[in-house]
Each structure stands twice: as structure tokens, then as C-alpha cells.
Coordinates of C-alpha atoms and ligand atoms in Angstrom, one line a residue:
M1 CA -74.0 46.2 2.7
D2 CA -75.6 46.3 6.0
G3 CA -73.1 46.4 8.8
S4 CA -75.5 45.7 11.3
Q5 CA -77.3 42.7 10.0
T6 CA -77.7 39.7 12.2
A7 CA -77.6 36.7 9.8
P8 CA -78.4 33.0 11.0
L9 CA -76.2 30.3 10.8
P10 CA -76.9 27.5 9.0
I11 CA -76.8 24.2 11.1
A12 CA -74.1 22.2 9.9
A13 CA -74.1 18.3 9.8
T14 CA -71.1 17.0 11.6
G15 CA -71.1 13.5 9.7
D16 CA -70.2 10.1 11.5
R17 CA -68.3 12.2 14.2
P18 CA -69.6 12.0 17.8
A19 CA -70.6 15.2 19.0
S20 CA -70.3 15.6 22.5
R21 CA -69.8 19.6 23.0
R22 CA -72.2 22.3 21.6
V23 CA -71.0 25.5 20.0
Y24 CA -73.5 28.5 19.5
V25 CA -72.3 30.9 17.4
K26 CA -74.3 34.7 17.1
T27 CA -72.9 36.6 14.3
W28 CA -73.2 40.4 13.5
G29 CA -71.9 42.9 10.4
C30 CA -71.2 42.0 6.8
Q31 CA -71.5 38.8 4.8
M32 CA -68.2 38.1 5.7
N33 CA -68.4 37.5 8.8
V34 CA -71.1 34.9 8.0
Y35 CA -69.0 33.2 6.1
D36 CA -66.5 33.3 8.8
S37 CA -68.6 32.1 11.2
T38 CA -69.8 28.5 8.9
R39 CA -66.0 28.3 8.5
M40 CA -65.2 28.3 12.4
V41 CA -68.0 25.7 12.8
D42 CA -66.1 24.0 10.1
V43 CA -63.0 24.1 11.8
L44 CA -64.1 23.0 15.2
A45 CA -65.6 19.9 14.2
P46 CA -62.7 17.8 14.5
L47 CA -62.8 18.7 18.4
G48 CA -66.4 17.3 18.8
Y49 CA -67.8 20.7 18.7
A50 CA -71.7 20.5 16.8
P51 CA -73.6 23.5 16.1
T52 CA -76.8 24.3 18.5
A53 CA -79.5 26.9 18.4
A54 CA -79.5 27.5 22.3
P55 CA -76.9 29.8 24.0
D56 CA -77.5 28.9 27.3
D57 CA -76.9 24.7 26.6
A58 CA -73.5 25.7 24.9
D59 CA -70.0 24.7 25.5
L60 CA -68.7 27.5 23.8
V61 CA -70.2 30.7 22.6
I62 CA -68.9 32.4 19.9
L63 CA -69.8 36.2 18.9
N64 CA -68.6 37.2 15.9
T65 CA -68.7 40.8 16.1
C66 CA -68.8 43.9 13.6
H67 CA -67.4 47.2 14.4
I68 CA -68.4 49.4 11.7
R69 CA -70.8 52.0 13.7
E70 CA -70.7 52.5 17.2
K71 CA -74.7 50.8 17.7
A72 CA -72.7 47.8 16.3
T73 CA -70.2 47.8 19.0
D74 CA -72.6 48.3 21.6
K75 CA -74.7 45.4 20.9
V76 CA -71.8 42.8 21.5
F77 CA -71.3 44.4 25.0
S78 CA -75.3 44.0 25.8
E79 CA -75.0 40.6 24.5
L80 CA -72.3 39.5 26.7
G81 CA -73.9 40.7 29.9
R82 CA -76.8 38.4 29.2
L83 CA -74.0 35.5 28.2
R84 CA -72.9 36.0 31.6
A85 CA -75.8 35.2 33.8
A86 CA -76.0 32.2 31.2
K87 CA -72.4 31.3 32.3
E88 CA -73.2 31.6 36.1
A89 CA -76.5 29.6 35.4
R90 CA -74.7 26.6 34.2
A91 CA -71.6 26.5 36.3
T92 CA -74.4 26.4 39.4
R93 CA -75.6 23.2 37.4
G94 CA -72.0 21.7 37.8
G95 CA -71.6 22.8 33.8
D96 CA -69.0 24.9 32.2
M97 CA -69.2 27.4 29.2
L98 CA -66.3 28.9 27.2
I99 CA -67.4 32.7 26.0
A100 CA -65.5 33.7 23.1
V101 CA -65.6 37.2 21.0
A102 CA -64.4 37.1 17.5
G103 CA -64.6 39.4 14.5
C104 CA -63.9 43.0 14.2
V105 CA -64.6 44.3 17.7
A106 CA -61.9 41.5 18.8
Q107 CA -59.5 43.1 16.5
A108 CA -60.0 46.6 17.5
E109 CA -60.7 46.5 21.3
G110 CA -59.6 42.9 22.4
A111 CA -57.7 44.3 25.1
E112 CA -60.9 46.3 26.5
I113 CA -63.3 43.6 26.3
L114 CA -61.2 41.5 28.6
E115 CA -61.3 44.5 31.2
R116 CA -65.0 45.4 30.9
A117 CA -66.2 41.3 30.7
P118 CA -63.3 39.4 32.6
Y119 CA -65.6 36.7 32.2
V120 CA -64.8 36.2 28.4
D121 CA -62.2 33.4 28.0
L122 CA -61.2 34.0 24.5
V123 CA -60.8 36.9 22.5
F124 CA -59.7 36.7 18.7
G125 CA -59.5 38.5 15.6
P126 CA -60.7 37.5 11.8
Q127 CA -57.6 36.3 10.5
T128 CA -56.8 34.0 13.6
Y129 CA -59.8 31.7 13.6
H130 CA -57.9 28.7 11.8
D131 CA -56.1 28.4 15.2
L132 CA -59.3 27.8 17.2
P133 CA -58.8 24.2 18.2
D134 CA -55.7 25.1 19.6
M135 CA -57.0 28.4 21.4
V136 CA -59.8 26.5 22.7
T137 CA -58.0 23.6 23.9
K138 CA -55.5 26.3 25.7
A139 CA -58.5 28.2 27.3
L140 CA -60.0 24.6 28.5
R141 CA -56.8 23.8 30.3
S142 CA -55.9 27.4 31.4
R143 CA -59.5 28.1 33.2
G144 CA -59.7 31.4 34.5
Q145 CA -56.7 32.9 32.0
A146 CA -58.0 34.9 29.3
I147 CA -56.8 34.2 25.8
L148 CA -56.2 36.9 23.4
N149 CA -55.3 36.6 20.1
T150 CA -55.4 39.5 17.4
E151 CA -52.3 38.9 15.4
F152 CA -52.0 39.2 11.5
P153 CA -50.5 36.3 10.8
V154 CA -48.2 35.9 7.8
E155 CA -49.8 32.4 6.9
S156 CA -53.4 32.8 5.1
K157 CA -56.2 31.0 7.5
F158 CA -57.7 29.7 4.2
D159 CA -54.4 27.4 3.8
F160 CA -55.3 25.9 6.9
L161 CA -59.0 25.5 7.0
P162 CA -60.5 22.2 6.4
E163 CA -63.0 21.4 3.5
E164 CA -66.3 22.7 4.3
Q165 CA -69.0 20.5 6.6
A166 CA -72.1 22.0 6.4
P167 CA -73.9 22.7 2.9
Q168 CA -74.6 26.3 2.9
G169 CA -77.8 25.6 0.8
P170 CA -78.9 26.9 -2.7
S171 CA -77.4 30.6 -2.2
A172 CA -73.8 30.0 -1.0
F173 CA -71.0 32.8 0.2
L174 CA -67.5 32.0 -0.7
S175 CA -64.7 34.5 0.4
V176 CA -61.9 35.4 -2.5
Q177 CA -60.5 38.5 -1.1
E178 CA -60.3 40.2 2.4
G179 CA -59.3 43.2 3.9
C180 CA -58.7 47.0 2.6
D181 CA -55.8 49.3 1.7
K182 CA -58.2 52.2 0.6
F183 CA -58.2 54.1 4.1
C184 CA -61.3 56.2 3.9
T185 CA -61.3 58.6 6.4
F186 CA -64.1 57.0 8.1
C187 CA -63.7 53.6 7.8
V188 CA -62.5 50.5 10.7
V189 CA -61.8 47.7 8.2
P190 CA -58.6 48.2 6.9
Y191 CA -57.4 48.1 10.6
T192 CA -59.7 45.3 11.9
R193 CA -59.4 43.0 8.9
G194 CA -55.8 44.1 7.8
A195 CA -54.1 44.5 4.3
E196 CA -55.6 43.7 1.1
A197 CA -55.1 40.0 0.3
S198 CA -56.7 37.6 -2.3
R199 CA -57.2 33.6 -2.3
P200 CA -55.6 31.7 -5.5
V201 CA -57.9 31.0 -8.3
D202 CA -57.8 27.0 -7.9
Q203 CA -58.3 27.3 -4.0
I204 CA -61.4 29.0 -5.3
I205 CA -62.8 27.2 -7.9
A206 CA -62.4 23.9 -5.9
E207 CA -64.2 25.4 -3.1
A208 CA -67.4 26.5 -5.6
R209 CA -67.3 23.1 -6.9
R210 CA -67.9 21.8 -3.7
L211 CA -70.3 24.2 -2.8
V212 CA -72.3 23.2 -6.2
A213 CA -71.9 19.6 -5.6
G214 CA -73.6 20.3 -2.0
G215 CA -76.6 21.8 -3.6
A216 CA -75.5 25.4 -4.6
R217 CA -77.2 26.8 -7.6
E218 CA -75.8 30.3 -6.9
V219 CA -72.7 31.6 -5.1
T220 CA -72.0 35.3 -4.1
L221 CA -67.9 36.1 -4.1
L222 CA -67.0 37.8 -1.0
G223 CA -64.4 40.7 -0.3
Q224 CA -64.4 44.0 1.6
N225 CA -63.1 44.8 -1.3
V226 CA -63.9 42.4 -4.0
N227 CA -63.6 43.9 -7.0
A228 CA -59.7 44.4 -6.1
Y229 CA -58.9 40.7 -6.7
H230 CA -55.8 40.0 -7.8
G231 CA -55.4 36.1 -6.9
E232 CA -52.6 34.1 -8.2
G233 CA -53.7 32.0 -11.6
P234 CA -52.9 28.4 -12.2
Q235 CA -50.1 29.4 -13.9
G236 CA -48.7 32.0 -11.6
G237 CA -49.4 35.6 -12.7
P238 CA -52.3 37.4 -10.9
W239 CA -56.1 37.2 -12.3
G240 CA -58.6 39.9 -11.9
L241 CA -62.1 39.5 -11.0
G242 CA -63.6 39.5 -14.2
R243 CA -61.4 36.4 -15.4
L244 CA -62.2 34.6 -12.2
I245 CA -65.8 34.7 -12.8
R246 CA -65.6 33.8 -16.5
A247 CA -63.8 30.7 -15.1
L248 CA -66.2 30.0 -12.7
A249 CA -69.1 30.2 -15.5
E250 CA -67.8 27.0 -16.5
I251 CA -68.8 25.2 -13.6
P252 CA -71.7 22.9 -14.6
D253 CA -75.4 23.8 -12.5
L254 CA -73.3 27.1 -11.2
A255 CA -76.6 28.9 -12.3
R256 CA -75.7 32.4 -10.9
I257 CA -73.1 34.1 -9.9
R258 CA -72.5 37.8 -7.6
Y259 CA -70.0 40.0 -6.1
T260 CA -69.9 42.1 -3.0
T261 CA -68.5 44.8 -2.0
S262 CA -67.1 46.3 -4.8
H263 CA -65.4 49.8 -4.9
P264 CA -65.9 52.4 -7.6
R265 CA -62.2 52.5 -8.8
D266 CA -61.9 48.8 -9.1
M267 CA -64.6 48.5 -11.7
D268 CA -61.8 47.7 -14.5
D269 CA -63.1 47.0 -18.2
D270 CA -62.8 43.1 -18.0
L271 CA -65.3 43.0 -15.4
I272 CA -67.4 45.4 -16.9
A273 CA -67.5 43.5 -20.2
A274 CA -68.0 40.4 -18.1
H275 CA -71.6 41.4 -17.0
G276 CA -72.5 41.5 -20.7
E277 CA -71.0 38.5 -21.6
V278 CA -71.6 36.1 -19.0
P279 CA -75.3 35.3 -18.8
Q280 CA -74.6 33.7 -14.9
L281 CA -73.5 37.0 -13.6
M282 CA -76.6 38.5 -12.3
P283 CA -77.9 41.8 -13.5
F284 CA -77.4 43.7 -10.1
L285 CA -74.9 44.8 -8.0
H286 CA -74.1 46.8 -5.1
L287 CA -71.6 49.5 -5.7
P288 CA -71.5 52.1 -2.8
V289 CA -70.7 55.6 -3.6
Q290 CA -71.1 57.2 0.1
S291 CA -71.8 60.6 -1.1
G292 CA -72.5 62.8 -4.5
S293 CA -70.3 65.8 -3.1
D294 CA -66.8 65.9 -4.8
S295 CA -65.5 67.9 -1.6
I296 CA -67.0 65.1 0.7
L297 CA -65.6 62.4 -1.4
R298 CA -62.4 64.1 -1.2
S299 CA -62.3 64.6 2.6
M300 CA -63.5 60.6 2.9
N301 CA -60.5 60.0 0.5
R302 CA -62.9 57.7 -1.8
K303 CA -60.6 58.6 -4.4
H304 CA -63.2 59.1 -7.2
S305 CA -65.8 62.0 -8.1
A306 CA -69.4 61.7 -8.5
D307 CA -68.8 62.0 -11.9
D308 CA -66.5 58.8 -12.3
Y309 CA -69.1 57.1 -10.9
L310 CA -71.9 57.9 -12.7
R311 CA -69.6 57.0 -16.1
I312 CA -69.4 53.6 -14.5
V313 CA -72.7 53.4 -13.8
D314 CA -73.4 53.9 -17.6
R315 CA -70.9 52.1 -18.8
L316 CA -72.4 49.1 -16.8
R317 CA -75.4 49.9 -18.0
T318 CA -74.3 49.8 -21.5
A319 CA -72.7 46.4 -21.1
R320 CA -76.1 45.4 -19.5
P321 CA -79.2 47.5 -20.1
D322 CA -81.1 45.9 -17.5
M323 CA -78.7 46.5 -14.6
A324 CA -80.0 47.3 -11.5
L325 CA -77.7 48.9 -8.5
S326 CA -77.3 49.5 -5.0
S327 CA -75.2 51.7 -3.0
D328 CA -74.3 52.6 0.5
F329 CA -74.3 56.0 1.9
I330 CA -73.1 58.1 4.9
V331 CA -74.8 61.3 5.6
G332 CA -73.4 64.0 8.1
F333 CA -69.8 63.5 7.3
P334 CA -67.7 65.8 9.0
G335 CA -67.9 69.2 7.3
E336 CA -70.9 68.3 5.0
R337 CA -72.9 71.2 4.4
E338 CA -76.4 71.6 2.7
A339 CA -75.2 72.0 -0.6
D340 CA -73.0 68.9 -0.3
F341 CA -76.1 66.9 0.7
A342 CA -78.4 68.0 -2.2
A343 CA -75.6 66.6 -4.4
T344 CA -76.1 63.5 -2.7
L345 CA -79.6 63.5 -3.6
R346 CA -79.1 64.6 -7.1
L347 CA -76.6 61.7 -7.9
V348 CA -79.6 59.3 -6.6
N349 CA -82.1 61.0 -8.7
R350 CA -79.6 60.5 -11.6
V351 CA -78.8 56.5 -10.9
G352 CA -82.2 55.3 -10.0
Y353 CA -81.2 52.7 -7.0
A354 CA -83.3 49.1 -6.8
Q355 CA -82.1 49.5 -3.2
A356 CA -79.6 50.7 -1.3
Y357 CA -78.3 51.5 2.4
S358 CA -77.6 54.5 4.3
F359 CA -76.3 55.5 7.6
K360 CA -75.5 58.5 9.9
Y361 CA -71.9 59.0 10.3
S362 CA -70.4 57.4 13.1
P363 CA -67.1 58.6 14.4
R364 CA -64.7 55.5 15.0
P365 CA -62.0 55.5 17.2
G366 CA -58.6 55.8 15.5
T367 CA -59.9 56.7 12.0
P368 CA -58.9 60.2 10.7
A369 CA -62.6 61.6 10.3
S370 CA -63.2 61.0 13.7
A371 CA -60.6 63.8 15.0
Q372 CA -61.8 66.4 12.4
A373 CA -63.6 69.3 13.4
S374 CA -66.5 70.5 12.1
Q375 CA -68.8 67.4 13.0
V376 CA -72.5 67.3 12.0
P377 CA -75.0 68.0 14.8
E378 CA -76.8 65.0 15.5
A379 CA -80.5 66.7 14.5
E380 CA -78.9 67.4 11.0
K381 CA -78.1 63.9 10.7
T382 CA -81.6 62.7 11.4
D383 CA -82.9 65.3 9.0
R384 CA -80.7 64.1 6.4
L385 CA -81.1 60.4 6.7
E386 CA -84.6 60.6 7.0
A387 CA -85.2 62.6 3.3
L388 CA -82.4 60.5 1.9
Q389 CA -84.5 57.1 3.2
Q390 CA -87.7 58.7 1.9
L391 CA -86.0 59.3 -1.9
L392 CA -84.6 55.7 -1.7
N393 CA -87.5 53.9 -0.4
A394 CA -89.8 55.6 -3.4
Q395 CA -87.0 54.4 -5.5
Q396 CA -87.0 50.7 -4.2
L397 CA -90.7 50.7 -4.4
A398 CA -90.8 52.2 -7.7
F399 CA -88.4 49.7 -9.2
N400 CA -90.1 46.7 -7.6
R401 CA -93.4 48.0 -9.0
S402 CA -92.1 48.4 -12.5
C403 CA -91.5 44.5 -12.5
R404 CA -95.3 44.1 -12.3
G405 CA -96.2 42.1 -15.7
R406 CA -92.7 40.5 -16.1
V407 CA -91.6 36.8 -15.7
M408 CA -88.6 36.4 -14.1
P409 CA -86.6 33.3 -12.9
V410 CA -86.3 32.7 -9.1
L411 CA -84.0 30.7 -7.0
F412 CA -86.1 30.0 -4.3
D413 CA -84.1 29.2 -1.2
R414 CA -86.6 29.4 1.9
A415 CA -89.9 28.3 2.9
G416 CA -92.5 31.4 3.9
K417 CA -94.0 32.1 7.1
R418 CA -97.1 30.7 5.5
P419 CA -97.6 26.8 5.2
G420 CA -97.4 26.4 1.5
Q421 CA -95.2 29.7 0.8
V422 CA -92.0 29.5 -0.6
L423 CA -89.2 32.6 -0.7
G424 CA -86.3 33.5 -3.1
R425 CA -84.5 35.9 -4.9
T426 CA -85.1 37.6 -8.5
P427 CA -82.0 38.2 -10.7
F428 CA -81.9 42.0 -9.2
M429 CA -81.9 40.6 -5.8
Q430 CA -85.6 41.4 -4.8
V431 CA -87.0 39.0 -2.4
A432 CA -90.1 37.4 -4.2
H433 CA -92.9 35.6 -2.5
A434 CA -95.1 32.7 -4.4
E435 CA -97.3 30.0 -3.1
G436 CA -95.7 27.0 -3.9
P437 CA -94.5 23.3 -3.0
P438 CA -91.2 22.8 -0.7
R439 CA -89.9 20.9 -3.4
L440 CA -89.4 24.2 -5.4
L441 CA -86.6 25.0 -3.0
G442 CA -83.2 25.2 -4.5
Q443 CA -84.6 25.5 -7.7
I444 CA -84.6 28.4 -10.5
V445 CA -88.6 28.6 -11.8
D446 CA -90.0 31.4 -13.5
L447 CA -92.3 33.7 -11.5
A448 CA -94.9 36.2 -13.3
V449 CA -94.6 39.0 -10.9
D450 CA -97.9 40.5 -10.2
E451 CA -97.3 42.9 -7.0
G452 CA -94.4 45.3 -6.2
H453 CA -94.2 46.0 -2.6
A454 CA -91.6 48.0 -0.4
N455 CA -89.2 45.4 -0.1
S456 CA -90.4 42.4 -2.4
V457 CA -92.3 41.3 -5.3
A458 CA -95.2 38.9 -5.2
G459 CA -96.3 36.5 -8.1
R460 CA -97.3 33.2 -9.3
I461 CA -94.8 30.6 -10.7
V462 CA -95.4 29.4 -14.3
T463 CA -94.9 26.6 -16.3
G464 CA -91.5 25.2 -16.6
T465 CA -88.3 25.0 -14.6
W466 CA -85.6 27.0 -15.9
D467 CA -82.1 25.8 -15.1
T468 CA -79.6 28.4 -16.6
A469 CA -79.1 31.5 -16.1
D470 CA -80.0 33.0 -19.6
G471 CA -83.7 31.9 -18.8
Q472 CA -83.6 29.0 -21.5
P473 CA -85.7 26.2 -20.2
T474 CA -83.9 22.8 -19.9
A475 CA -86.9 20.8 -19.5
A476 CA -90.5 21.9 -19.7
Q477 CA -92.3 20.1 -16.7
G478 CA -95.8 21.3 -16.5
A479 CA -97.6 23.4 -14.1
V480 CA -95.7 22.9 -10.6
Ligands
SAH1 N1 -65.9 47.8 1.7 C1 -67.4 48.2 1.5 C2 -67.5 48.9 3.6 C3 -68.0 47.7 4.4 S1 -68.5 48.8 5.7 C4 -67.0 49.4 0.9 O1 -66.2 50.0 0.6 O2 -68.0 49.5 0.6 C5 -70.4 49.2 4.7 C6 -70.6 50.3 5.0 O3 -70.9 51.1 6.1 C7 -69.9 51.2 4.2 O4 -70.1 51.5 2.8 C8 -70.4 52.6 4.5 O5 -71.6 53.4 3.7 C9 -70.9 52.2 6.0 N2 -69.9 53.0 7.2 C10 -68.7 52.8 7.1 N3 -68.1 53.3 8.3 C11 -68.8 53.9 8.5 C12 -68.7 55.2 9.5 N4 -67.9 55.3 10.3 N5 -70.4 55.4 10.3 C13 -71.5 55.3 8.9 N6 -71.5 54.7 8.1 C14 -70.3 54.0 7.9
SF4_2 FE1 -63.7 50.9 4.3 FE2 -63.2 52.3 2.1 FE3 -62.2 50.0 2.3 FE4 -64.8 50.1 1.8 S1 -63.0 50.9 0.6 S2 -63.4 48.9 3.7 S3 -65.6 51.5 3.0 S4 -62.0 51.5 3.8
F3S3 FE1 -68.1 45.0 10.4 FE2 -65.9 44.0 10.1 FE3 -67.7 43.7 8.4 S1 -66.6 46.0 10.9 S2 -68.9 45.1 8.2 S3 -68.0 42.8 10.5 S4 -65.6 43.7 7.8

């Protein structure tokens, strides 16, 4: 998972409600933040807020932020500087703009944000956005008096959110679990998202059904520790993620199921077995290892060794031989020597990744590793990152090239840059390009892969529309 990506927010339909105000949401960070942003728009709809893509015209601007690395946090403050000017320009035209900071930076640095940027009206953490209508109403009344809400409420926000207003499209996110109790020594997430908690099974299945009714063919189950899922089942008693996936696979027309992000320690037998047994469960898994050195893994408090990880990979591949893998890596963790880094390269060579994210260690305030002596010099971090990325990029290219000559079902979900081009995802999460009409969007169609590139594959759409995840044609529809 790339904690520094920005993602566009789908524009919500507002139904029959008169939309008199506009809200602009900018999102950084993980998929869970993207999901939260769509839900914030849902919560605000009854107040008459419709989404806009133009921040300068917005009555309310929400920055949904990420705290994972220093760079991610810096971006928020530079964006706030730009917004201040927009707010002032709007005021000279007699208008008004509320500025809100949400997400993990808000949770971690709430008071500091208000000190550094006193023109911010609202600061609220990831667990409080179900209260947005109330917060916004208060902010509009108490002009000049900023509102700060970084509670971890006892109630779950999911019990208070309205039904989703806007279809997310062919590939939808669904949060099933939040927070983290693992406390890896480099990571802010346990502090910004709070304790680990799972949503009840019924709530998730109902939301998945609505997403499918709204046109989703693929649902990605989200959680900071998604495979630690232990939500309450319909008859009481906790369900694991494997059981939840099997139940979701019963939903007609839900062709693809994915989940992210997993921790190696929570890959239990049932979940691994599900990969061999549930055809809708896609053969791709993001399973972060962070390092290949046991002493670094210990110092990171990961509670698994490199060997434990490799055994899990072997079991996954036994259950599902074509399983493609992805990971996150941190280089230059405090105390990392050349020998530790070499162990990471060995692990990468042993696994063979289809894709991966890698980062230089970034000391985060309040985390144990940031206080450790033996911080690695920046130049060494740079060299190691370059070497690791070279290897990972070569593996990704090799994987993409190995797909040439194969036919695979692709879920097309976006128009390409060029007219007549459509973009989608293979079962292995590769971006796939093809020439095809826009009516293919939302469909799973067979692609004969001709080219494998650094970050994508390309090919020709072949006869037939494949409507099930196991690649069985439901209708022969002729060449499209
Ligand atoms: N729950 C997810 C983590 C989300 S953060 C998981 O366990 O994988 C996404 C990734 O950011 C992490 O996997 C890690 O590789 C990276 N990351 C987290 N904290 C970091 C830090 N302080 N410096 C550099 N990278 C970090
Ligand atoms: Fe962060 Fe570790 Fe929890 Fe992932 S498992 S969110 S890296 S503390
Ligand atoms: Fe970033 Fe928070 Fe996600 S710190 S990666 S937005 S959980």
C-alpha cells in the first residue's frame, strides 16, 4: 500500500435533494482514507452539500490527510497555504469557505495544525466523521472559533453513517476492519486510527449487496489489519476473514473479491484455504514483510521471522499456484547494516514479487524507533532504496512480460487517455490497456495479452464476455 498516493474522489449523485452548498475533498494516504472520503460526502449530503472538483468555489474544503511518513505530512501544510489564499479571495467576493483537516495528521497533530494554520475551522480524526453535520453546523455558527475533535468515541461511526449515496463504480472499497494493535515500532497507525475493531458481518454483507446493486463487480475489503478481522456473525460469535469472504462470494454478480492490507501473523489456515477454494477471491495478495533480516524484524516488533513469511508464501502458492504477491519494504530502519539489507534482497529474490512499494525509513514523532540510536545516514538509505527498487522493478517487468501470450479476464473500469482506449485490472492487479468501446466499462472481458511493460500489460479483447470469476463464459457475445 502506498501511503502517499492521492486518489480522486468519485463525484456523488445527490438524488432529488436540492444542493445549495459545495464540498471539495482532497485525499492522501491509504485506500481506507479514500473510502472515508466517499463516506464523508455521504454524511454531508443531507445538509445540502454536493461534491465539487473546484476547491476555489467550495463552501467547505476537507483535506483527508496521511501521517505515515514525513513527506505525507508536509504536503498538508503546503496545501493549507494555498487554501488560505483561496479563502481570502472568496471573502473579498463576499463568500465564505470553511477549511477542515481530517484523517491521520488531524488525529496526530490536531492542536499544532490550529496553531500553525489559525484559518483552519475544523480538525477531526478518522473515528469522528459521522459527527460532521454537527461539527459543520457548529463551525458555521461559531465563526472564528475553531473546532477540534480527535476523540476515539466508544460508539462505532459505522453505526451512524447513512447508506452510501454515490455508486463507487465497477471496483468498490468496503472497510471491514479498522485500527491496529500491533505497534510496529516505526508506525503511527495504532496512534492515529486507534485500537483494532471489526464491523459486524451483517452490516458488511448489506453494504456489499448495495455496492453490487450500484454496479460494482469487484469489492476490495479494507482494513489496516484486514486479516485480523473478527466481526460478529449473524448468530453471535466472531467470524474470521476467510468465513466472511466465503459468505460474500454467495452474492450474485459479485465477480471479484480482494482484501488489503494483511499482516503475515494473521494469515490463518482458513484464509489461506479460501484462496484455493473461492474462485471470486483474486490470485493477488499484498502481504507486507518490511525487511528480510530477522534482527531488524525483531527490532520492528513485527513478531514474525523471514522464514515464517516464506512459509506463508509457500502455503499460499500451494493453495493457489498462480498467486501473485506484493509487499511493502522499509530500508534504512535504525540499526540496519549491509548484511541486513542483503537479507532483504535475498528474500525478494526468493519470493519473486509481481509488484511492491518501498520506502526510506522516516522517523515519526512518538514512535519507539524514532528515538533509537543508530539511525542510518540519509545517503545509505538512498543507495539501498535504489538497489531494492531496481530489483523490484525488474521483477515486476519480468512478471508483466511473463503474461504475454496468455488470455485473462480483465475488469475494465476506466476510459484511457486516448479515445477508444479502455483501462482495467487483470486478476493479478496489473493495469491492462486495450482498444475497446466505452460500453466495456464495468464488464469483465477476456484480454489476449500481447505486451508486458514496466507498470502495465496491453492486449486485444477477444470473443466472449466473461461474467464469472473462474473465467467461464456465461454468454458468447461475438467479437466486441
Ligand atoms: N497496516 C499496514 C501498514 C500501513 S502503512 C501494514 O501493516 O502493512 C503502509 C506502509 O508504509 C507500511 O507497510 C510500511 O512499509 C510503510 N511505513 C509505515 N511507517 C513508515 C515509516 N515510519 N517510514 C517509512 N515507511 C513507513
Ligand atoms: Fe502499522 Fe504495523 Fe499496524 Fe501495519 S501492522 S498498521 S505497519 S503498526
Ligand atoms: Fe496514512 Fe492514516 Fe492510512 S497514516 S496510510 S492515512 S491509516
